[in-house]
């Protein structure tokens, strides 16, 4: 059978929610964990990119701090994101510092934030998994949505 059905049921939550539970603030845990575990809302992990694939150390998506507010402005692209088309939340790996793995942070984005566009990809055999191409265009994200420590 197709793995796409299983991925559709558990794929996004199984990899997108653990970083929030293990490293997120109490605020983030309260905001998303219960709703996702109850099946009321959905989350996915957004790391892979068109130009870096799963080479996390070389991702290009950026989360730049607004010097006035401390909030983040996210720009970039993610590709091959399981459940992205269905997700209410994205656990996003973004460059917040210098080159390499030490300059990357995880940050929670919400699909309703202006500047996020999702397109379902036509992937043979895994169509039900909602594999998605996502773009972030000047997405304003509250500083409270950082997961864990910046650049860690």
XYZ file of N, CA and C in Angstrom:
456
model
N 0.800 -1.175 0.000
C 0.000 0.000 0.000
C 0.859 1.262 0.000
N 0.203 2.363 -0.052
C 0.863 3.654 -0.104
C 1.194 4.171 1.288
N 2.438 4.595 1.453
C 2.843 5.211 2.707
C 2.231 6.580 2.896
N 1.690 7.139 1.823
C 1.131 8.482 1.894
C -0.006 8.614 2.884
N -0.826 7.569 3.024
C -1.953 7.624 3.951
C -1.437 7.706 5.389
N -0.468 6.848 5.732
C 0.104 6.879 7.074
C 0.785 8.221 7.337
N 1.517 8.719 6.349
C 2.177 10.021 6.500
C 1.145 11.121 6.714
N -0.010 11.005 6.037
C -1.058 12.014 6.175
C -1.627 12.029 7.591
N -1.705 10.857 8.205
C -2.304 10.757 9.537
C -1.338 11.228 10.621
N -0.077 10.817 10.545
C 0.861 11.072 11.640
C 2.163 11.767 11.246
N 2.470 11.839 9.980
C 3.780 12.305 9.550
C 4.179 13.668 10.045
N 3.343 14.658 9.839
C 3.688 16.015 10.231
C 3.804 16.183 11.727
N 2.835 15.636 12.462
C 2.859 15.783 13.901
C 4.036 15.034 14.511
N 4.337 13.859 13.967
C 5.404 13.027 14.512
C 6.775 13.668 14.452
N 6.974 14.604 13.503
C 8.274 15.281 13.409
C 8.180 16.782 13.674
N 7.004 17.368 13.553
C 6.858 18.811 13.754
C 6.588 19.220 15.188
N 5.903 18.362 15.961
C 5.535 18.710 17.328
C 6.633 18.446 18.361
N 7.439 17.383 18.243
C 8.460 17.132 19.277
C 9.391 18.309 19.581
N 9.871 19.082 18.596
C 10.712 20.224 18.971
C 9.979 21.238 19.860
N 8.696 21.434 19.618
C 7.906 22.358 20.444
C 7.783 21.807 21.858
N 7.479 20.524 21.969
C 7.297 19.903 23.289
C 8.610 19.877 24.076
N 9.704 19.541 23.414
C 10.982 19.378 24.115
C 11.737 20.684 24.344
N 11.615 21.652 23.439
C 12.437 22.860 23.512
C 11.647 24.166 23.532
N 10.357 24.096 23.266
C 9.551 25.301 23.211
C 9.225 25.856 24.586
N 8.877 27.121 24.627
C 8.457 27.767 25.874
C 7.100 27.211 26.302
N 6.738 27.466 27.551
C 5.410 27.063 28.021
C 4.330 27.706 27.162
N 4.566 28.943 26.747
C 3.615 29.643 25.880
C 3.359 28.850 24.597
N 4.437 28.400 23.923
C 4.270 27.657 22.667
C 3.616 26.303 22.907
N 4.016 25.638 23.973
C 3.423 24.333 24.285
C 1.915 24.470 24.490
N 1.506 25.478 25.253
C 0.085 25.686 25.507
C -0.663 26.090 24.245
N 0.020 26.821 23.388
C -0.599 27.312 22.155
C -0.916 26.187 21.178
N 0.004 25.207 21.029
C -0.166 24.230 19.950
C -0.266 22.767 20.374
N 0.374 22.359 21.455
C 0.485 20.921 21.745
C -0.864 20.230 21.904
N -1.705 20.746 22.781
C -2.984 20.083 23.029
C -3.832 19.999 21.766
N -3.918 21.111 21.042
C -4.745 21.136 19.834
C -4.240 20.129 18.797
N -2.918 20.016 18.675
C -2.357 19.062 17.706
C -2.565 17.624 18.176
N -2.339 17.371 19.459
C -2.513 16.014 19.985
C -3.966 15.570 19.948
N -4.906 16.507 20.032
C -6.337 16.193 19.964
C -6.831 16.087 18.519
N -5.969 16.416 17.556
C -6.363 16.358 16.156
C -7.197 17.546 15.707
N -7.235 18.598 16.523
C -8.001 19.788 16.178
C -7.236 20.691 15.210
N -5.901 20.670 15.319
C -5.040 21.440 14.429
C -3.850 20.564 14.045
N -3.098 21.018 13.030
C -2.013 20.200 12.495
C -0.716 21.000 12.427
N 0.385 20.281 12.538
C 1.707 20.891 12.529
C 2.615 20.070 11.615
N 3.644 20.697 11.064
C 4.621 19.980 10.253
C 6.010 20.547 10.518
N 7.009 19.810 10.071
C 8.396 20.236 10.182
C 8.847 20.742 8.822
N 9.363 21.970 8.772
C 9.769 22.592 7.506
C 11.269 22.872 7.547
N 12.046 21.918 7.033
C 13.505 22.062 7.010
C 14.044 22.018 5.584
N 13.671 21.006 4.809
C 14.230 20.817 3.461
C 13.938 22.008 2.554
N 14.920 22.320 1.701
C 14.800 23.462 0.792
C 15.151 23.052 -0.631
N 14.681 23.831 -1.605
C 14.960 23.501 -3.002
C 16.453 23.424 -3.325
N 17.263 24.242 -2.674
C 18.686 24.310 -3.034
C 19.581 23.561 -2.058
N 19.041 23.186 -0.900
C 19.855 22.497 0.100
C 19.341 21.097 0.394
N 18.116 20.792 -0.021
C 17.547 19.491 0.309
C 17.536 19.318 1.813
N 18.114 18.211 2.275
C 18.181 17.975 3.713
C 19.550 18.361 4.287
N 20.337 19.110 3.529
C 21.631 19.621 4.007
C 21.353 20.842 4.881
N 20.981 20.579 6.122
C 20.508 21.624 7.017
C 21.527 22.744 7.204
N 22.796 22.411 7.239
C 23.827 23.427 7.482
C 23.853 24.506 6.402
N 23.280 24.219 5.246
C 23.330 25.175 4.135
C 21.970 25.734 3.741
N 21.018 25.742 4.671
C 19.715 26.312 4.334
C 19.831 27.810 4.096
N 18.897 28.327 3.288
C 18.899 29.740 2.912
C 17.765 30.547 3.528
N 16.744 29.873 4.040
C 15.643 30.601 4.670
C 16.193 31.392 5.850
N 15.800 32.663 5.957
C 16.322 33.525 7.011
C 15.204 34.008 7.936
N 15.587 34.221 9.191
C 14.708 34.860 10.174
C 15.530 35.997 10.767
N 15.277 37.200 10.273
C 16.044 38.381 10.664
C 15.275 39.146 11.732
N 15.972 39.531 12.794
C 15.309 40.274 13.871
C 15.051 41.716 13.480
N 13.846 42.171 13.778
C 13.502 43.581 13.641
C 14.164 44.300 14.814
N 15.062 45.255 14.565
C 15.782 45.907 15.663
C 14.881 46.687 16.631
N 13.708 47.073 16.185
C 12.805 47.847 17.044
C 11.982 46.956 17.970
N 11.505 45.826 17.451
C 10.579 44.989 18.222
C 11.199 43.691 18.720
N 12.279 43.232 18.074
C 12.858 41.934 18.415
C 12.141 40.782 17.746
N 11.038 41.091 17.034
C 10.318 40.050 16.294
C 11.136 39.659 15.070
N 10.748 38.577 14.420
C 11.494 38.049 13.275
C 10.760 38.323 11.969
N 11.523 38.514 10.913
C 10.998 38.599 9.552
C 11.583 37.404 8.816
N 10.711 36.504 8.363
C 11.145 35.252 7.739
C 10.962 35.335 6.230
N 12.021 34.951 5.506
C 12.011 34.894 4.043
C 12.694 33.608 3.600
N 12.116 32.970 2.585
C 12.750 31.777 2.031
C 11.752 30.791 1.481
N 12.262 29.583 1.211
C 11.456 28.531 0.597
C 11.730 27.200 1.286
N 10.711 26.378 1.360
C 10.827 25.011 1.863
C 10.168 24.093 0.839
N 10.736 22.918 0.677
C 10.228 21.988 -0.333
C 10.198 20.576 0.235
N 9.260 19.769 -0.241
C 9.064 18.387 0.191
C 8.609 18.316 1.647
N 7.731 19.226 2.041
C 7.292 19.307 3.429
C 6.039 18.456 3.628
N 6.198 17.353 4.347
C 5.104 16.427 4.622
C 4.038 17.122 5.450
N 2.789 17.033 4.999
C 1.609 17.613 5.650
C 1.550 19.130 5.583
N 2.445 19.767 4.861
C 2.462 21.226 4.804
C 1.159 21.834 4.325
N 0.508 21.192 3.393
C -0.728 21.742 2.833
C -1.860 21.732 3.857
N -1.784 20.781 4.824
C -2.832 20.660 5.834
C -2.500 21.399 7.122
N -1.231 21.741 7.321
C -0.752 22.228 8.612
C -1.274 23.618 8.965
N -1.552 23.789 10.248
C -1.881 25.102 10.801
C -0.621 25.794 11.291
N 0.385 24.967 11.655
C 1.656 25.459 12.192
C 2.815 24.810 11.450
N 3.911 25.559 11.354
C 5.143 25.059 10.740
C 6.287 25.234 11.741
N 6.987 24.156 12.070
C 8.231 24.254 12.831
C 9.316 24.447 11.786
N 9.844 25.662 11.683
C 10.715 26.061 10.574
C 12.163 26.222 11.032
N 13.070 25.618 10.281
C 14.499 25.866 10.478
C 14.862 27.073 9.627
N 15.451 28.079 10.265
C 15.812 29.313 9.563
C 17.175 29.803 10.038
N 17.854 30.475 9.140
C 19.158 31.041 9.468
C 18.948 32.337 10.250
N 19.422 32.324 11.499
C 19.344 33.506 12.359
C 20.737 34.045 12.669
N 21.754 33.304 12.263
C 23.133 33.699 12.540
C 24.016 33.465 11.335
N 25.285 33.214 11.605
C 26.273 33.032 10.555
C 26.126 31.717 9.811
N 27.116 31.410 8.962
C 27.057 30.193 8.156
C 27.179 28.925 9.002
N 26.725 27.828 8.424
C 26.835 26.539 9.090
C 25.706 26.271 10.058
N 25.796 25.114 10.692
C 24.724 24.638 11.563
C 24.540 25.516 12.793
N 25.613 26.186 13.257
C 25.519 27.020 14.449
C 24.728 28.299 14.276
N 24.357 28.628 13.049
C 23.592 29.846 12.797
C 22.133 29.582 12.502
N 21.636 28.421 12.912
C 20.261 28.027 12.585
C 19.418 27.925 13.853
N 18.181 28.380 13.744
C 17.225 28.315 14.851
C 15.928 27.689 14.346
N 15.134 27.202 15.285
C 13.784 26.747 14.973
C 12.812 27.811 15.439
N 11.801 28.057 14.616
C 10.808 29.083 14.921
C 9.445 28.590 14.441
N 8.414 28.869 15.220
C 7.069 28.421 14.894
C 6.348 29.480 14.079
N 5.904 29.099 12.885
C 5.099 29.981 12.042
C 3.688 29.426 11.969
N 2.729 30.328 11.809
C 1.327 29.948 11.694
C 0.859 30.222 10.272
N 0.143 29.276 9.708
C -0.279 29.395 8.312
C -1.052 30.682 8.041
N -1.707 31.221 9.047
C -2.512 32.430 8.865
C -1.670 33.700 8.808
N -0.371 33.592 9.066
C 0.489 34.779 9.013
C 0.620 35.252 7.573
N 0.415 36.546 7.316
C 0.558 37.058 5.948
C 1.965 36.802 5.406
N 2.018 36.415 4.120
C 3.287 36.172 3.449
C 3.642 34.709 3.288
N 2.776 33.810 3.763
C 3.014 32.373 3.617
C 2.149 31.854 2.472
N 2.789 31.134 1.554
C 2.058 30.524 0.439
C 2.431 29.046 0.362
N 1.417 28.190 0.275
C 1.608 26.742 0.214
C 1.030 26.186 -1.078
N 1.809 25.317 -1.736
C 1.366 24.649 -2.954
C 1.626 23.157 -2.813
N 0.569 22.348 -2.954
C 0.767 20.901 -2.851
C 1.546 20.408 -4.052
N 2.544 19.551 -3.791
C 3.380 18.991 -4.845
C 2.755 17.689 -5.352
N 2.946 17.419 -6.619
C 2.421 16.202 -7.240
C 3.463 15.096 -7.094
N 3.378 14.369 -5.978
C 4.357 13.318 -5.674
C 3.685 11.952 -5.796
N 4.163 11.131 -6.719
C 3.577 9.828 -6.969
C 3.633 8.935 -5.727
N 2.511 8.336 -5.387
C 2.445 7.368 -4.312
C 2.256 7.957 -2.933
N 2.528 9.232 -2.765
C 2.376 9.829 -1.441
C 1.457 11.052 -1.479
N 0.580 11.123 -2.465
C -0.324 12.254 -2.609
C -1.088 12.561 -1.311
N -1.607 11.551 -0.588
C -2.364 11.862 0.637
C -1.531 12.548 1.718
N -0.200 12.473 1.627
C 0.654 13.053 2.672
C 0.705 14.578 2.607
N 0.193 15.159 1.542
C 0.167 16.618 1.441
C 1.541 17.242 1.322
N 2.436 16.593 0.586
C 3.786 17.124 0.392
C 3.672 18.500 -0.265
N 4.403 19.479 0.292
C 4.138 20.877 -0.025
C 5.402 21.677 -0.301
N 5.252 22.638 -1.198
C 6.261 23.669 -1.446
C 5.747 24.924 -0.751
N 6.568 25.506 0.135
C 6.140 26.655 0.935
C 7.073 27.829 0.689
N 6.491 29.009 0.510
C 7.309 30.228 0.422
C 6.940 31.154 1.569
N 7.974 31.830 2.073
C 7.820 32.818 3.129
C 8.307 34.148 2.566
N 7.419 35.128 2.510
C 7.749 36.431 1.950
C 7.495 37.520 2.991
N 8.567 37.920 3.678
C 8.472 38.950 4.723
C 7.414 38.620 5.769
N 7.456 37.385 6.254
C 6.499 36.941 7.270
C 6.938 37.471 8.635
N 6.076 38.230 9.268
C 6.364 38.786 10.594
C 5.972 37.763 11.654
N 6.964 37.379 12.478
C 6.762 36.329 13.471
C 7.140 36.871 14.855
N 6.243 36.762 15.834
C 6.563 37.255 17.177
C 7.799 36.567 17.746
N 8.611 37.326 18.482
C 9.832 36.782 19.079
C 9.515 35.622 20.019
N 8.297 35.573 20.558
C 7.882 34.487 21.451
C 7.791 33.147 20.731
N 7.826 33.158 19.401
C 7.680 31.919 18.629
C 8.999 31.200 18.376
N 10.105 31.695 18.924
C 11.372 30.980 18.798
C 11.256 29.685 19.605
N 11.778 28.599 19.061
C 11.737 27.297 19.739
C 13.143 27.034 20.271
N 13.285 27.034 21.578
C 14.600 26.862 22.185
C 15.405 28.150 22.081
N 16.722 28.006 22.044
C 17.604 29.163 21.972
C 17.957 29.484 20.530
N 18.150 30.761 20.263
C 18.555 31.194 18.926
C 19.967 30.676 18.640
N 20.162 30.235 17.402
C 21.459 29.724 16.908
C 21.947 28.488 17.655
N 21.030 27.716 18.206
C 21.458 26.543 18.976
C 21.041 25.242 18.304
